mmCIF file of C-alpha atoms and ligand atoms in Angstrom:
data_model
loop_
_atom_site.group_PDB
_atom_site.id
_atom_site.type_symbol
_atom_site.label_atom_id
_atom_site.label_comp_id
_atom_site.label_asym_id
_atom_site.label_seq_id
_atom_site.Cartn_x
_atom_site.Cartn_y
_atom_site.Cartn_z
ATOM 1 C CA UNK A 1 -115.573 90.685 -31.360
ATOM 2 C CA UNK A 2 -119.433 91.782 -31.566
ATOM 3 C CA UNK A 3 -119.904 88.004 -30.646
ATOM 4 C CA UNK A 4 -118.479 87.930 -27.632
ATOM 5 C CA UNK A 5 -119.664 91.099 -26.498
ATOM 6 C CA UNK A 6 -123.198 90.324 -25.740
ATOM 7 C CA UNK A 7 -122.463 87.231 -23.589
ATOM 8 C CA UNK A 8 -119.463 89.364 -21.729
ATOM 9 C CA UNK A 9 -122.335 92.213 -21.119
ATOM 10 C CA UNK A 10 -124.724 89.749 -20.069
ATOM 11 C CA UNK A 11 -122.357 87.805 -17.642
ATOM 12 C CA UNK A 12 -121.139 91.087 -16.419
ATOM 13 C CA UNK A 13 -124.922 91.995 -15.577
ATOM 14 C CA UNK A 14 -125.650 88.715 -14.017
ATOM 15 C CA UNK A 15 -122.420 89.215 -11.651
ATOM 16 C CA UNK A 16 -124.381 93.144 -11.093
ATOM 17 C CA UNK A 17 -127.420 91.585 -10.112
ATOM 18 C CA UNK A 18 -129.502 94.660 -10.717
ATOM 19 C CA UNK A 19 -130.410 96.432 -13.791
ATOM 20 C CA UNK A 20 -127.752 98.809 -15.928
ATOM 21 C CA UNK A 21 -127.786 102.360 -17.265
ATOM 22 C CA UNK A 22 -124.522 103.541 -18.523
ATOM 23 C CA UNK A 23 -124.398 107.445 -18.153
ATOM 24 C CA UNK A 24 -121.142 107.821 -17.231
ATOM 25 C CA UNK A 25 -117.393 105.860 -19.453
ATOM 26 C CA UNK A 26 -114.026 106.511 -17.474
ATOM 27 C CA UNK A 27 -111.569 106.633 -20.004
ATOM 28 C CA UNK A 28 -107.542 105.970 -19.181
ATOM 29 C CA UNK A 29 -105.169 107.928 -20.494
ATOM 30 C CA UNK A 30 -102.209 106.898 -21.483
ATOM 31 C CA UNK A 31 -102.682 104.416 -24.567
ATOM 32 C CA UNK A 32 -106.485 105.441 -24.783
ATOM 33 C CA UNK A 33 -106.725 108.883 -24.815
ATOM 34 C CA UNK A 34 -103.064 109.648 -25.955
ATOM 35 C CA UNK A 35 -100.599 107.421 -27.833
ATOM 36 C CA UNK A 36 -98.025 107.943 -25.531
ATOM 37 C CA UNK A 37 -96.921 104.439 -24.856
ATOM 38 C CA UNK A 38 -94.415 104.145 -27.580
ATOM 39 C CA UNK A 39 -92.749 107.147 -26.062
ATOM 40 C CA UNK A 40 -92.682 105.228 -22.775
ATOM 41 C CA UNK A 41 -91.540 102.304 -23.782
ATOM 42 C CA UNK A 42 -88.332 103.770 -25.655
ATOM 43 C CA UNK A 43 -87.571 105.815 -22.280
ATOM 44 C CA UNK A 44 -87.619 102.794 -20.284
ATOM 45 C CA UNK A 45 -85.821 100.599 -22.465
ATOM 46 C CA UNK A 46 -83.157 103.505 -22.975
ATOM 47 C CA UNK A 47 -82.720 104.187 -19.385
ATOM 48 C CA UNK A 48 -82.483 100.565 -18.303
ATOM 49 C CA UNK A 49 -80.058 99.663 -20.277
ATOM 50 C CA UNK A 50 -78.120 102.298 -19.406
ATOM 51 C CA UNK A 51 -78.548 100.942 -15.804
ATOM 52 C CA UNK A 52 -77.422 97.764 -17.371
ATOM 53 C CA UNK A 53 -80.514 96.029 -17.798
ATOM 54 C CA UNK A 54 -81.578 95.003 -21.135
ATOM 55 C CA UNK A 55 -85.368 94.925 -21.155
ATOM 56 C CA UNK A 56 -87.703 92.985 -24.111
ATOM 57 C CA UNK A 57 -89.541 95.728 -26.081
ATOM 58 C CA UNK A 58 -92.986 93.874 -24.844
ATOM 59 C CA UNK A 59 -91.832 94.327 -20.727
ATOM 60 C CA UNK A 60 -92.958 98.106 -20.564
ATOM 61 C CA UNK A 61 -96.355 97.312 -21.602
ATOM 62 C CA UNK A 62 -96.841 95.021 -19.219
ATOM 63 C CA UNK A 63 -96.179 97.473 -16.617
ATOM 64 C CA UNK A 64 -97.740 100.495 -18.064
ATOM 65 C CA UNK A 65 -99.644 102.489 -15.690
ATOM 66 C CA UNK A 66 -97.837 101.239 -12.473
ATOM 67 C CA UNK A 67 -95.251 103.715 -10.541
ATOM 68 C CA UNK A 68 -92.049 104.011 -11.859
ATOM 69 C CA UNK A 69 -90.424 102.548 -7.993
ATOM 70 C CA UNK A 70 -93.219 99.811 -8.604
ATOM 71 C CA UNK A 71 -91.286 99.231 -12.295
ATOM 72 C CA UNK A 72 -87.909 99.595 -11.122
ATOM 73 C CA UNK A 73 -88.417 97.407 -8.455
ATOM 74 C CA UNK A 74 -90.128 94.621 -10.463
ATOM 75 C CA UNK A 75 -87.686 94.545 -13.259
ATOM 76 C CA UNK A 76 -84.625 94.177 -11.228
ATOM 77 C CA UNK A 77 -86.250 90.886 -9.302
ATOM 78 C CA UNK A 78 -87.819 89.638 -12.537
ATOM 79 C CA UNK A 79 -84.458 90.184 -14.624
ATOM 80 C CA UNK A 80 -81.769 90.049 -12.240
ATOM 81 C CA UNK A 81 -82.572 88.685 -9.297
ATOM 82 C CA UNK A 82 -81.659 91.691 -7.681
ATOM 83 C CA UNK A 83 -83.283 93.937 -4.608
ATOM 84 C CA UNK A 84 -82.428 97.592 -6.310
ATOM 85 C CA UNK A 85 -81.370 100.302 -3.708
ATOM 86 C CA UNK A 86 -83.746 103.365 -3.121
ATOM 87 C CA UNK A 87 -80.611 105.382 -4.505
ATOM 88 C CA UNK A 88 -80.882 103.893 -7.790
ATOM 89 C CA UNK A 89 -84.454 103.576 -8.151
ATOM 90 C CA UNK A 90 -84.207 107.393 -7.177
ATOM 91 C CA UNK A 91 -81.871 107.595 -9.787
ATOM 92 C CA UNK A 92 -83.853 105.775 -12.439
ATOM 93 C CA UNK A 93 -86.934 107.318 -12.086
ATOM 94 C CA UNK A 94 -85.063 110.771 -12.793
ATOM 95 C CA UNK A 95 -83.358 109.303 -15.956
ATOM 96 C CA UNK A 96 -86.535 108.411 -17.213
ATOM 97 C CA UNK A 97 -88.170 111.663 -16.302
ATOM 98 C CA UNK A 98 -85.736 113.652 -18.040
ATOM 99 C CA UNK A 99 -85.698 110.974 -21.478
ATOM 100 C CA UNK A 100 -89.657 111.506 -21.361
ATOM 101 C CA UNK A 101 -89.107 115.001 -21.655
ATOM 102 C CA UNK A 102 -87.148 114.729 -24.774
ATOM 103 C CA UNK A 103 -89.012 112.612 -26.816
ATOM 104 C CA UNK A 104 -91.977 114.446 -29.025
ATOM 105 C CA UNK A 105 -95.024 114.915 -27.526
ATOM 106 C CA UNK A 106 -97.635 112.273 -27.638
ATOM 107 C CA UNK A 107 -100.177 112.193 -30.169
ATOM 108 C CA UNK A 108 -103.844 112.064 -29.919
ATOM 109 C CA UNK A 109 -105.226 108.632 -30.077
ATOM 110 C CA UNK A 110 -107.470 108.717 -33.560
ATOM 111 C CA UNK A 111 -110.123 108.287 -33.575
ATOM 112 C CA UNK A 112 -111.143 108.519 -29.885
ATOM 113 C CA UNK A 113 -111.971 112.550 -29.623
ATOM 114 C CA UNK A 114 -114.428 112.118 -32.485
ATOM 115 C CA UNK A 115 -115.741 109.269 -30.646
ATOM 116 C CA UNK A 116 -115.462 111.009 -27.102
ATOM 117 C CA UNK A 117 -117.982 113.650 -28.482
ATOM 118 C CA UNK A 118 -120.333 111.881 -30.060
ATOM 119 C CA UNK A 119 -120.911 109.392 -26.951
ATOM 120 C CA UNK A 120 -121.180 112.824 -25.106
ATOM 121 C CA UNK A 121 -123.293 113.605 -27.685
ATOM 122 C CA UNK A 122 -125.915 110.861 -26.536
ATOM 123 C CA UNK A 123 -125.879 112.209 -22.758
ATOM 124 C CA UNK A 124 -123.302 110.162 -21.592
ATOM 125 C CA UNK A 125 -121.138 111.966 -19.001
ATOM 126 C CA UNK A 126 -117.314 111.590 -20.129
ATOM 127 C CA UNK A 127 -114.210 111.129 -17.060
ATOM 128 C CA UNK A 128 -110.461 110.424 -17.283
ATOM 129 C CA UNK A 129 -109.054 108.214 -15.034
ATOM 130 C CA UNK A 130 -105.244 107.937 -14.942
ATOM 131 C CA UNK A 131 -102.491 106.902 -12.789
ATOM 132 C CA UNK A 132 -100.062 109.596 -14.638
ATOM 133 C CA UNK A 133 -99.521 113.118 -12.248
ATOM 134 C CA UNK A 134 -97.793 114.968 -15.456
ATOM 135 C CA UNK A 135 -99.102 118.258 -15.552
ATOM 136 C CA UNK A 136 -98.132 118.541 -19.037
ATOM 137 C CA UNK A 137 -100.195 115.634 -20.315
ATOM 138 C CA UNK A 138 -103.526 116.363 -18.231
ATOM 139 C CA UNK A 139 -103.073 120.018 -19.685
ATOM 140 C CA UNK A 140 -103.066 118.159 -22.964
ATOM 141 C CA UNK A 141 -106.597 116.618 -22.186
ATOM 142 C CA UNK A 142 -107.926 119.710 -22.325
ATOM 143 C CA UNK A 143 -105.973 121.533 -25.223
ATOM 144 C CA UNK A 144 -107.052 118.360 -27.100
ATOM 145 C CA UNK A 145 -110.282 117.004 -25.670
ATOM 146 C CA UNK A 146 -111.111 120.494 -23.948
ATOM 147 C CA UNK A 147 -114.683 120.513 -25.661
ATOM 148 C CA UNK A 148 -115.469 116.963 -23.917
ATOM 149 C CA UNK A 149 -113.837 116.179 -21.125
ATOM 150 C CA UNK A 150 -113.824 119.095 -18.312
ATOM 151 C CA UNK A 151 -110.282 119.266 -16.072
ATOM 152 C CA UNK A 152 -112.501 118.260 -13.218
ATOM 153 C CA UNK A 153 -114.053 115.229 -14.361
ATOM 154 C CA UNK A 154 -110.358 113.771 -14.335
ATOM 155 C CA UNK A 155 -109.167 111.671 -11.648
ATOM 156 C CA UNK A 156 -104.867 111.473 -11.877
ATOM 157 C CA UNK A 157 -101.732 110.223 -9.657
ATOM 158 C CA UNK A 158 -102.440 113.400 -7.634
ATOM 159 C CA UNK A 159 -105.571 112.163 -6.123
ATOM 160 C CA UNK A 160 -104.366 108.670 -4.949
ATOM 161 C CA UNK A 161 -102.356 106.915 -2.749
ATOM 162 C CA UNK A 162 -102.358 103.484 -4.305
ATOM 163 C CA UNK A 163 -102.302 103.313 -8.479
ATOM 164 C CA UNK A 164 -103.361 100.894 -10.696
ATOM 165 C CA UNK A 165 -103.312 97.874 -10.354
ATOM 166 C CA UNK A 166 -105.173 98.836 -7.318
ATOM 167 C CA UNK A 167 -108.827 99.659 -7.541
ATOM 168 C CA UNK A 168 -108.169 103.096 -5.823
ATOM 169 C CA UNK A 169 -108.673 105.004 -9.004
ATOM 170 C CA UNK A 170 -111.405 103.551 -10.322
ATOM 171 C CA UNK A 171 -112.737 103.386 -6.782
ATOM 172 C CA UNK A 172 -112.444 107.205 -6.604
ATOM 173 C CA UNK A 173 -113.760 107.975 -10.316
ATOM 174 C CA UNK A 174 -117.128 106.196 -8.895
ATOM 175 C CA UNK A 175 -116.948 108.539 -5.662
ATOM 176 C CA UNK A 176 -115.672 111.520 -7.132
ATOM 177 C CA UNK A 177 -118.076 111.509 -10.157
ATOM 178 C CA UNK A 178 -121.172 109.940 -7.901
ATOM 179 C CA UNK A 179 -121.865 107.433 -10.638
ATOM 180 C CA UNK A 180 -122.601 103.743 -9.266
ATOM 181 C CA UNK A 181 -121.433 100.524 -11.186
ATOM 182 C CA UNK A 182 -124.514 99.487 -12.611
ATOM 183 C CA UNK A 183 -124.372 103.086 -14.345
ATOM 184 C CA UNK A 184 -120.904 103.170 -15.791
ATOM 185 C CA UNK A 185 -118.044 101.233 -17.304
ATOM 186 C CA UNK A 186 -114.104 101.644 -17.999
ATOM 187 C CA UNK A 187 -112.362 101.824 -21.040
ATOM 188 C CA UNK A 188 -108.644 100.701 -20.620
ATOM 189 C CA UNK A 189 -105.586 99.404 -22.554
ATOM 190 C CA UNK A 190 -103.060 97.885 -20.095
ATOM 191 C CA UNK A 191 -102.945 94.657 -18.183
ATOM 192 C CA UNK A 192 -102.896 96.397 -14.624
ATOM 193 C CA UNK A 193 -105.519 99.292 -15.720
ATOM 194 C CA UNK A 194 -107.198 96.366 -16.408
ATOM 195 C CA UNK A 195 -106.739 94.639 -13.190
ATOM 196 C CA UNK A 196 -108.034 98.471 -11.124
ATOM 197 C CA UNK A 197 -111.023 98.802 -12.874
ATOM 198 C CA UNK A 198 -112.128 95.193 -12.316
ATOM 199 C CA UNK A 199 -111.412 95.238 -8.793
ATOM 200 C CA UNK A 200 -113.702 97.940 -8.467
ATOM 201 C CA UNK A 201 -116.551 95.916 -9.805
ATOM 202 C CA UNK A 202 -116.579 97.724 -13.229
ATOM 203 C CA UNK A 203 -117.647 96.472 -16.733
ATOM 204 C CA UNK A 204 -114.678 97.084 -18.279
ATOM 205 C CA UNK A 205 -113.721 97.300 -22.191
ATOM 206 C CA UNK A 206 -109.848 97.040 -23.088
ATOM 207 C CA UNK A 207 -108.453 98.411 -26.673
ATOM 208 C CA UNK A 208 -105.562 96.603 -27.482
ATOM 209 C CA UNK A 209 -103.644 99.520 -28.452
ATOM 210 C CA UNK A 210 -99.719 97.987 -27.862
ATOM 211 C CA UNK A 211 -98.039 94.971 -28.909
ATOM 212 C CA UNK A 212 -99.364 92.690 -26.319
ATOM 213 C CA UNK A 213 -101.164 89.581 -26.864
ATOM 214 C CA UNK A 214 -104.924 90.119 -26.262
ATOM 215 C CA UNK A 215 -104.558 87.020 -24.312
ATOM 216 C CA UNK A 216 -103.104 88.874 -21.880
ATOM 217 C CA UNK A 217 -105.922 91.236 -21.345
ATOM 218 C CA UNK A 218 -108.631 88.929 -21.113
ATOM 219 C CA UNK A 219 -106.279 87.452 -18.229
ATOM 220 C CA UNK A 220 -106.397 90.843 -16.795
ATOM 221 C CA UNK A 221 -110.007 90.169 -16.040
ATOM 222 C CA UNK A 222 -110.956 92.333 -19.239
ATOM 223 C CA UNK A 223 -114.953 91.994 -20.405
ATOM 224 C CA UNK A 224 -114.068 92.342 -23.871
ATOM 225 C CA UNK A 225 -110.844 93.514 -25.476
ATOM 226 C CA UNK A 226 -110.994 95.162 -28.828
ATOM 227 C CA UNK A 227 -107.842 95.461 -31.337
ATOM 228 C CA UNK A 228 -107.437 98.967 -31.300
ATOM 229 C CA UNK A 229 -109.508 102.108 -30.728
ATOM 230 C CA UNK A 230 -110.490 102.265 -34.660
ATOM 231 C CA UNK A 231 -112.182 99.011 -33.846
ATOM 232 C CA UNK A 232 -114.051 100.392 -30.741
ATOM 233 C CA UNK A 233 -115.206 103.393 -32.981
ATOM 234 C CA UNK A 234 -116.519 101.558 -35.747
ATOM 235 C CA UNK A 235 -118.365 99.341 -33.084
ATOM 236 C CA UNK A 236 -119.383 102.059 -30.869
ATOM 237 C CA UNK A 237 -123.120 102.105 -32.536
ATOM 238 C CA UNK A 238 -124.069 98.511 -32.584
ATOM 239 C CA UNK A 239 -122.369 98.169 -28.941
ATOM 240 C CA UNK A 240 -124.075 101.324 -27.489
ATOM 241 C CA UNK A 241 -127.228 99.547 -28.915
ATOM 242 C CA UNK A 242 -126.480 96.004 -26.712
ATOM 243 C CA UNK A 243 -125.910 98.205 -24.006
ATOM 244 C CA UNK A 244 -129.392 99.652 -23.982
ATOM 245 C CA UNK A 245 -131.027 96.643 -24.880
ATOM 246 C CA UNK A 246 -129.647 94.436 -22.627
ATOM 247 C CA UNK A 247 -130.468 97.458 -19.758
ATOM 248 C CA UNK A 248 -134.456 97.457 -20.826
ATOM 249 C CA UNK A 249 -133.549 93.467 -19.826
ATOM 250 C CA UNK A 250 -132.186 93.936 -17.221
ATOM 251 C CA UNK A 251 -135.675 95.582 -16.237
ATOM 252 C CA UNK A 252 -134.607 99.295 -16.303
ATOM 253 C CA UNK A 253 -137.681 102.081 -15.899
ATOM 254 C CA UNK A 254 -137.275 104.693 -18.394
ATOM 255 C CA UNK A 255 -136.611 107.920 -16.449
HETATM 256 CA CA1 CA B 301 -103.059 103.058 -20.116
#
């Protein structure tokens, strides 16, 4: 993975055209920060096929961090060939809603608040950016990640009109947080996250945290995609290291 990390840094610079500083990472949420996909996926697949609809166990990851309308829309075309009424798209998203609420509460993706605080640690400026508008989860962030990420530096559903896959949020996280491409990148796990955070001209690392095939990431328009966020972590010296190399390069000034 370290291979291909320096050419996908270097191509990504070459695309910049001017020379990188990273002092900001925008972190997703869901299946970064949190491993709440699992819980996601069961809901959907519950809920669906309730509604008649037998989904694969892989579809919900493909969709993660789109609306649930966008969802229920898509999988009714892809599976039935079907235009779903607003009623029971309505309908749906409530059924999911209230299955979410059963299921246990997510768990902290290990080993990412260690990690979280020691890049924070260095001086670089920590954001979340997420297309999920549960109040419960972002008051997770800062129950769990409270020391390192502040409830401001988050940008959610509740401050767009358009989520992922397009580059709205990530759009946002550059205006809201006043950091400029060349000075941060995006740290993602899902095919459309993935998709936002290129769009918005951001290096952008993916952690291959679901089932998926990493294939499909890279499609995505990922830089580099990394098995899981253990991986990441264990990497996070040596790759912190390219990235300030490969800035002095790129013909930074030290400030
Ligand atoms: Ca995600």
């Amino acid at each position: 993975m370290m291979d291909d990390f320096k050419p996908a840094f270097n191509r990504f610079l070459q695309m910049l055209g001017k020379p990188f500083r990273l002092k900001a990472v925008f972190f997703d949420m869901d299946g970064v920060l949190f491993n709440s996909m699992p819980q996601h996926a069961e809901a959907w697949i519950k809920v669906f096929r309730e509604n008649g609809l037998d989904l694969p166990e892989f579809e919900p990851y493909l969709n993660e961090g789109s609306t649930a309308l966008y969802t229920v829309k898509k999988m009714y075309r892809k599976y039935l060939g079907q235009e779903v009424t607003v009623e029971l798209t309505e309908k749906i998203r409530e059924q999911k809603h209230s299955e979410m609420a059963l299921l246990p509460e997510p768990e902290v993706m290990e080993p990412m608040p260690a990690l979280l605080a020691e890049i924070k640690k260095s001086g670089i400026d920590c954001w979340v950016v997420t297309g999920s508008a549960q109040e419960v989860l972002l008051q997770r962030i800062e129950k769990e990640y409270g020391k390192i990420l502040e409830r401001e530096k988050t940008v959610s559903g509740l401050d767009v009109h358009h989520g992922k896959p397009h580059p709205e949020p990530y759009l946002k996280a550059l205006q809201k947080s006043g950091y400029k491409a060349s000075e941060s990148m995006v740290v993602e796990n899902a095919p459309l996250g993935v998709q936002s955070a290129k769009a918005a001209g951001l290096f952008t690392i993916a952690l291959n945290t679901g089932p998926l095939d990493p294939q499909i990431l890279k499609d995505a328009g990922a830089d580099v995609v990394f098995s899981g966020a253990k991986e990441f972590a264990d990497k996070w010296p040596e790759l912190s290291g390219i990235l300030a190399a490969d800035c002095l390069n790129g013909g930074r000034k030290s400030s």
